[in-house]
XYZ file of C-alpha atoms in Angstrom:
392
model
C -14.180 -10.161 -0.235
C -16.371 -12.826 0.008
C -15.048 -16.807 -0.990
C -11.504 -15.317 -1.497
C -9.551 -15.905 1.249
C -9.869 -17.318 4.903
C -7.830 -14.364 6.652
C -8.449 -12.411 9.651
C -9.987 -9.153 9.014
C -7.433 -6.404 10.049
C -6.084 -2.767 9.939
C -2.495 -2.600 9.634
C -0.136 0.465 10.054
C 2.831 1.281 9.558
C 5.319 2.722 12.099
C 8.156 5.406 11.072
C 11.322 5.060 12.311
C 13.607 7.620 13.140
C 17.223 7.791 11.204
C 19.302 8.579 14.088
C 17.421 6.517 16.950
C 20.557 4.484 17.631
C 24.389 4.468 17.835
C 24.346 2.520 14.498
C 22.854 4.796 12.219
C 24.039 8.595 12.438
C 24.333 11.880 10.692
C 28.152 12.938 11.814
C 30.786 12.376 10.300
C 32.079 9.082 9.950
C 34.621 7.327 12.568
C 32.635 8.986 15.563
C 30.738 5.624 16.319
C 31.285 1.917 15.493
C 29.025 -0.729 15.469
C 28.253 -3.696 17.606
C 28.072 -7.265 17.293
C 27.284 -9.493 19.462
C 29.316 -11.994 21.360
C 27.762 -15.059 20.352
C 27.929 -14.486 16.592
C 28.511 -17.566 14.057
C 32.192 -17.494 13.026
C 34.793 -15.015 12.836
C 33.406 -11.613 11.991
C 35.999 -8.472 11.740
C 35.127 -5.632 13.850
C 35.892 -3.162 11.050
C 33.660 -0.218 10.133
C 32.609 0.559 6.846
C 31.679 4.333 5.981
C 28.663 4.095 4.312
C 27.359 7.193 2.014
C 23.642 8.040 1.018
C 22.077 10.101 -1.494
C 20.548 12.643 1.198
C 23.992 12.958 2.481
C 23.519 10.442 5.453
C 26.602 8.828 6.545
C 26.159 5.374 7.931
C 29.264 3.218 10.165
C 28.342 -0.349 9.397
C 30.174 -3.406 10.117
C 32.186 -4.890 7.286
C 31.647 -8.615 8.036
C 28.144 -8.230 8.857
C 27.216 -6.672 4.911
C 30.034 -8.908 3.508
C 27.836 -11.613 4.791
C 24.458 -10.483 3.675
C 25.352 -9.572 0.631
C 27.706 -10.771 -2.389
C 27.252 -7.768 -4.307
C 28.442 -5.479 -1.256
C 31.345 -8.165 -1.053
C 32.663 -7.796 -4.477
C 32.075 -3.785 -3.971
C 34.283 -4.142 -0.556
C 37.315 -5.728 -2.274
C 39.313 -2.732 -3.247
C 39.582 -1.674 0.363
C 41.532 -5.135 1.307
C 43.423 -4.134 4.452
C 41.968 -0.406 4.631
C 38.888 1.247 5.498
C 36.250 0.578 3.186
C 34.338 4.159 1.884
C 31.298 3.280 -0.098
C 28.546 5.485 -1.991
C 25.441 4.738 -2.792
C 23.815 7.366 -5.375
C 21.016 5.509 -6.725
C 19.182 4.287 -3.541
C 16.501 5.036 -1.564
C 18.268 6.041 1.626
C 15.132 5.339 4.002
C 15.174 1.729 2.472
C 18.644 1.339 2.888
C 18.679 2.157 6.216
C 15.717 -0.091 7.201
C 17.675 -2.943 5.516
C 20.975 -2.073 7.593
C 18.936 -1.955 10.764
C 17.466 -5.234 10.051
C 21.002 -6.905 9.354
C 22.434 -5.086 12.374
C 19.239 -6.203 14.670
C 18.004 -2.684 15.244
C 14.845 -2.750 13.650
C 11.567 -2.486 15.850
C 10.410 -6.122 16.054
C 6.661 -4.902 15.917
C 7.608 -2.113 13.377
C 6.465 -1.804 9.769
C 7.998 0.146 6.593
C 5.410 2.239 4.900
C 4.258 0.536 1.528
C 6.543 3.255 -0.594
C 9.607 2.153 1.531
C 8.723 -1.565 1.383
C 8.320 -1.413 -2.328
C 12.441 0.111 -2.571
C 13.623 -2.168 0.016
C 12.170 -4.981 -2.177
C 14.223 -3.715 -5.001
C 16.840 -2.888 -3.133
C 16.904 -6.833 -2.034
C 16.648 -8.136 -5.659
C 19.369 -5.585 -6.620
C 21.972 -6.345 -3.683
C 20.779 -10.303 -3.425
C 19.945 -10.114 -0.170
C 17.232 -12.112 -0.423
C 18.366 -15.101 2.366
C 19.938 -12.629 4.651
C 16.088 -10.480 4.503
C 14.157 -13.034 4.367
C 12.445 -13.328 7.769
C 11.845 -9.871 7.519
C 10.207 -9.780 4.042
C 8.297 -12.549 5.166
C 6.937 -11.121 8.159
C 6.439 -7.636 6.514
C 4.767 -9.361 3.070
C 2.271 -11.186 5.170
C 0.876 -8.167 6.957
C 0.928 -6.335 3.578
C -0.986 -8.857 1.741
C -3.503 -9.450 4.446
C -3.944 -5.925 4.244
C -4.712 -6.006 0.762
C -7.203 -8.652 0.943
C -8.768 -7.057 3.609
C -9.330 -3.577 1.462
C -10.106 -5.692 -1.868
C -6.758 -4.669 -3.361
C -8.138 -0.590 -3.667
C -4.933 1.182 -3.264
C -1.794 1.302 -5.664
C 0.369 0.169 -2.903
C -1.621 -2.956 -2.782
C -1.534 -3.968 -6.298
C 2.554 -3.404 -6.230
C 2.842 -6.350 -4.377
C 2.349 -8.200 -7.419
C 5.524 -6.775 -9.063
C 7.052 -6.903 -5.783
C 6.557 -10.769 -5.145
C 7.937 -11.210 -8.537
C 10.927 -9.137 -8.045
C 11.655 -11.385 -4.464
C 11.165 -14.435 -5.963
C 8.572 -15.624 -3.582
C 6.007 -18.178 -5.302
C 3.842 -18.714 -2.568
C 2.429 -14.744 -2.161
C 2.582 -14.633 -5.937
C 0.117 -16.773 -5.885
C -1.974 -14.958 -3.231
C -1.255 -11.651 -4.836
C -2.753 -12.594 -8.061
C -5.224 -14.595 -7.137
C -6.863 -11.626 -5.247
C -6.087 -9.237 -7.979
C -7.760 -11.393 -10.396
C -11.275 -10.936 -8.519
C -10.730 -7.197 -7.357
C -8.576 -5.636 -9.974
C -10.642 -4.446 -13.258
C -8.126 -1.773 -14.340
C -5.235 -2.155 -16.816
C -2.728 -5.000 -16.177
C 0.228 -3.158 -17.582
C -0.436 0.245 -15.344
C -1.098 -1.847 -12.563
C 1.451 -0.542 -9.789
C 4.171 2.165 -10.172
C 7.103 0.494 -8.488
C 10.315 -0.208 -10.255
C 10.554 -3.197 -12.378
C 13.690 -4.345 -14.050
C 12.572 -5.420 -17.641
C 15.667 -8.085 -16.983
C 13.250 -9.798 -14.433
C 12.953 -13.709 -15.595
C 9.375 -13.910 -16.287
C 7.741 -10.586 -15.869
C 5.720 -10.429 -19.295
C 4.848 -14.088 -18.772
C 3.567 -13.436 -15.399
C 1.794 -10.044 -17.060
C -0.015 -11.981 -19.571
C -0.664 -15.099 -17.014
C -2.401 -12.538 -14.776
C -4.806 -11.088 -17.628
C -5.621 -14.474 -19.208
C -6.754 -15.937 -15.961
C -8.568 -13.106 -14.858
C -10.247 -12.974 -18.409
C -11.153 -16.642 -18.354
C -12.816 -15.958 -14.683
C -14.783 -13.205 -16.188
C -15.908 -15.175 -19.054
C -16.947 -17.845 -16.585
C -19.325 -15.741 -14.626
C -20.928 -13.888 -17.699
C -21.602 -17.886 -19.187
C -23.181 -18.802 -16.376
C -25.139 -15.899 -15.900
C -26.227 -15.584 -19.525
C -27.613 -19.493 -19.448
C -29.695 -18.398 -16.433
C -31.051 -15.328 -17.888
C -31.835 -16.711 -21.418
C -33.278 -19.551 -20.162
C -35.744 -17.440 -17.790
C -36.908 -15.224 -20.936
C -37.395 -18.600 -22.585
C -39.959 -19.926 -20.164
C -41.430 -16.239 -19.491
C -42.250 -15.743 -22.890
C -43.907 -19.500 -23.466
C -45.558 -20.441 -20.261
C -46.112 -17.069 -18.198
C -49.866 -16.595 -17.564
C -51.971 -14.548 -19.974
C -51.380 -11.860 -20.910
C -48.134 -12.836 -21.972
C -46.060 -12.055 -24.971
C -47.701 -12.143 -28.220
C -44.551 -12.827 -30.480
C -42.672 -14.934 -28.360
C -39.861 -16.027 -31.083
C -39.267 -12.368 -32.130
C -38.865 -11.282 -28.715
C -36.560 -14.437 -28.183
C -34.617 -14.022 -31.096
C -33.923 -9.794 -30.271
C -33.315 -10.318 -26.773
C -30.826 -13.156 -27.478
C -28.947 -11.644 -30.078
C -28.610 -8.285 -28.022
C -27.852 -9.838 -24.585
C -25.220 -12.213 -26.185
C -23.446 -9.336 -27.943
C -23.605 -6.581 -25.064
C -25.299 -4.214 -28.288
C -26.720 -2.041 -26.007
C -24.811 -2.272 -22.622
C -27.246 -4.864 -20.520
C -23.714 -6.228 -18.772
C -22.627 -2.756 -17.870
C -19.286 -3.175 -19.206
C -16.673 -0.067 -18.642
C -12.873 0.171 -19.288
C -12.366 -0.464 -15.629
C -14.399 -3.297 -14.701
C -13.460 -5.688 -12.193
C -14.874 -9.221 -11.007
C -16.048 -7.636 -7.616
C -18.234 -4.994 -9.517
C -19.354 -7.037 -12.037
C -21.064 -9.125 -8.987
C -21.885 -6.135 -7.245
C -23.616 -5.295 -10.650
C -25.627 -8.716 -10.446
C -27.107 -7.950 -7.187
C -24.975 -9.948 -5.434
C -21.681 -8.314 -4.466
C -20.475 -7.856 -0.782
C -22.024 -4.398 -0.446
C -25.112 -5.367 -2.674
C -27.627 -4.291 -0.009
C -25.892 -1.163 0.897
C -26.050 2.404 -0.750
C -27.906 3.187 -4.156
C -26.235 1.452 -7.095
C -26.946 1.072 -10.935
C -27.900 -2.905 -11.162
C -29.265 -5.557 -13.716
C -32.723 -5.200 -12.580
C -32.818 -1.297 -12.357
C -31.081 -1.078 -16.076
C -33.119 -3.788 -17.450
C -36.603 -1.827 -18.487
C -34.719 0.880 -20.282
C -32.242 -2.131 -22.083
C -35.511 -3.855 -23.196
C -37.238 -1.132 -24.741
C -33.842 -0.226 -26.597
C -33.807 -3.860 -27.927
C -37.637 -3.733 -28.778
C -38.759 -6.148 -26.772
C -42.574 -5.934 -26.352
C -44.290 -4.847 -23.309
C -44.835 -7.892 -21.504
C -41.481 -8.773 -22.121
C -39.740 -5.061 -21.081
C -41.738 -5.338 -18.192
C -39.401 -5.949 -15.319
C -42.271 -6.087 -12.081
C -41.227 -10.244 -11.533
C -37.483 -9.541 -12.067
C -36.902 -9.372 -8.025
C -39.251 -12.785 -7.872
C -38.079 -14.749 -10.624
C -34.999 -14.035 -12.415
C -32.912 -12.435 -9.709
C -32.847 -15.472 -7.365
C -31.965 -17.546 -10.631
C -28.833 -15.000 -11.237
C -27.865 -15.708 -7.568
C -28.017 -19.504 -8.321
C -25.342 -18.543 -11.175
C -23.065 -16.549 -9.195
C -23.091 -18.927 -6.655
C -21.860 -21.718 -9.087
C -19.113 -19.265 -10.165
C -18.002 -18.239 -6.484
C -17.701 -22.202 -5.794
C -15.956 -22.590 -9.106
C -13.432 -20.166 -8.114
C -12.884 -20.837 -4.650
C -12.023 -24.318 -6.440
C -10.895 -24.558 -9.414
C -9.485 -20.899 -10.138
C -5.929 -20.380 -8.980
C -3.817 -17.539 -8.697
C -0.895 -17.436 -11.024
C 2.079 -19.322 -10.728
C 5.306 -17.953 -10.558
C 7.314 -21.149 -11.319
C 5.366 -21.739 -14.514
C 5.649 -18.158 -15.865
C 9.404 -18.025 -15.315
C 9.410 -21.322 -17.299
C 7.778 -20.113 -19.609
C 6.977 -23.907 -20.744
C 10.531 -24.542 -21.174
C 9.932 -27.409 -18.651
C 7.442 -29.858 -20.383
C 7.713 -32.811 -18.314
C 7.406 -31.028 -15.071
C 3.797 -30.855 -13.209
C 2.946 -28.180 -11.622
C 2.423 -27.677 -7.775
C -1.088 -25.527 -8.141
C -4.149 -27.577 -9.379
C -5.897 -26.516 -12.117
C -2.773 -24.117 -12.815
C -2.982 -22.677 -16.890
C -0.543 -19.808 -16.162
C 1.330 -20.645 -19.448
C -0.212 -19.812 -22.457
C -1.440 -22.233 -25.426
C 1.584 -20.685 -27.558
C 4.521 -20.948 -24.695
C 3.437 -24.620 -24.113
C 5.030 -24.991 -27.295
C 7.472 -24.275 -27.355
C 38.524 5.596 -2.598
C 35.011 5.891 -3.103
C 33.080 3.639 -5.066
C 29.577 4.113 -6.739
C 26.785 1.681 -5.975
C 25.988 -1.028 -8.870
C 23.929 0.531 -11.557
C 20.219 -0.617 -11.230
C 20.415 -1.803 -15.063
C 23.457 -4.345 -14.691
C 22.544 -5.523 -11.217
C 18.693 -6.054 -12.129
């Protein structure tokens, strides 16, 4: 993605972690082992075991003090067991994601390991649900950095890459949210509402505003590109019709009028618009995408002759023999201008702005050129785990 991100080009992989690879997590009946705590912990942490049962039947023995400190939700769940041995059941939580979280909290997660994208999405959901953002901050930050870099390198092609938009919103990570949304503005052409399959609680503040802001910014970026290209194309036609050597167009006024009307309104599909059209694919169509010199493709220069005949241009104006020599370089200038505009003036979505939704009118956004807020908004004995809808 030229001009999008100065990050490294690298390929990441994730490491599957065996659920029974140490003495903290086991499938045997609870009580056989006990979680260990380092001697240099800060403050008195009671060495009390908590029996945790996951929905796949796995029993986990964890330290009471660690889980209580890491999550206020778990702390409240453990209150009924004051003075006794707690037994908790988490029927609604993904077991792999919960095990990964517990490994991180108990310093059992390998430093170079990376959860799979699917597990990471569930981890984000549980971190939000159990209010563990602070206790999981380092691991989440490390994983997000790697996943976002991978998404940029691969042009946000996969659903897992697009899930990062919801994950960063769920984890309330403004900097990463801006990076992900900027990549999606450039590379994603599908429906914003159907962008990913991560479970996103409806109660998340700013969800609808974030989706609307992303769609608005993507439309603005696409419209800006189209206007820049249209200006070059229409100027080229006028110059060609009036000033080209003989033989030239005998009815320049008619051809220019037909061309302009059809081109501006895309009456015959000259812009190759379709349902899933990203800005990256539009750059490719104009002959200046990242892979514009690779495999055979349908680009403007190849579509022009057929389109011109449908519009009703004369034979001279429909002749594309000088497109490569005259027009394509001009379009290249327009694309370069757009890339500079995108790099300097088109930001991603500001999470702080969409969450406030115009409620703090005196606040200046930390992002230059931010227009994340729409014009309208600027006006104005065994205890079950917590239910998702209540804790979202």
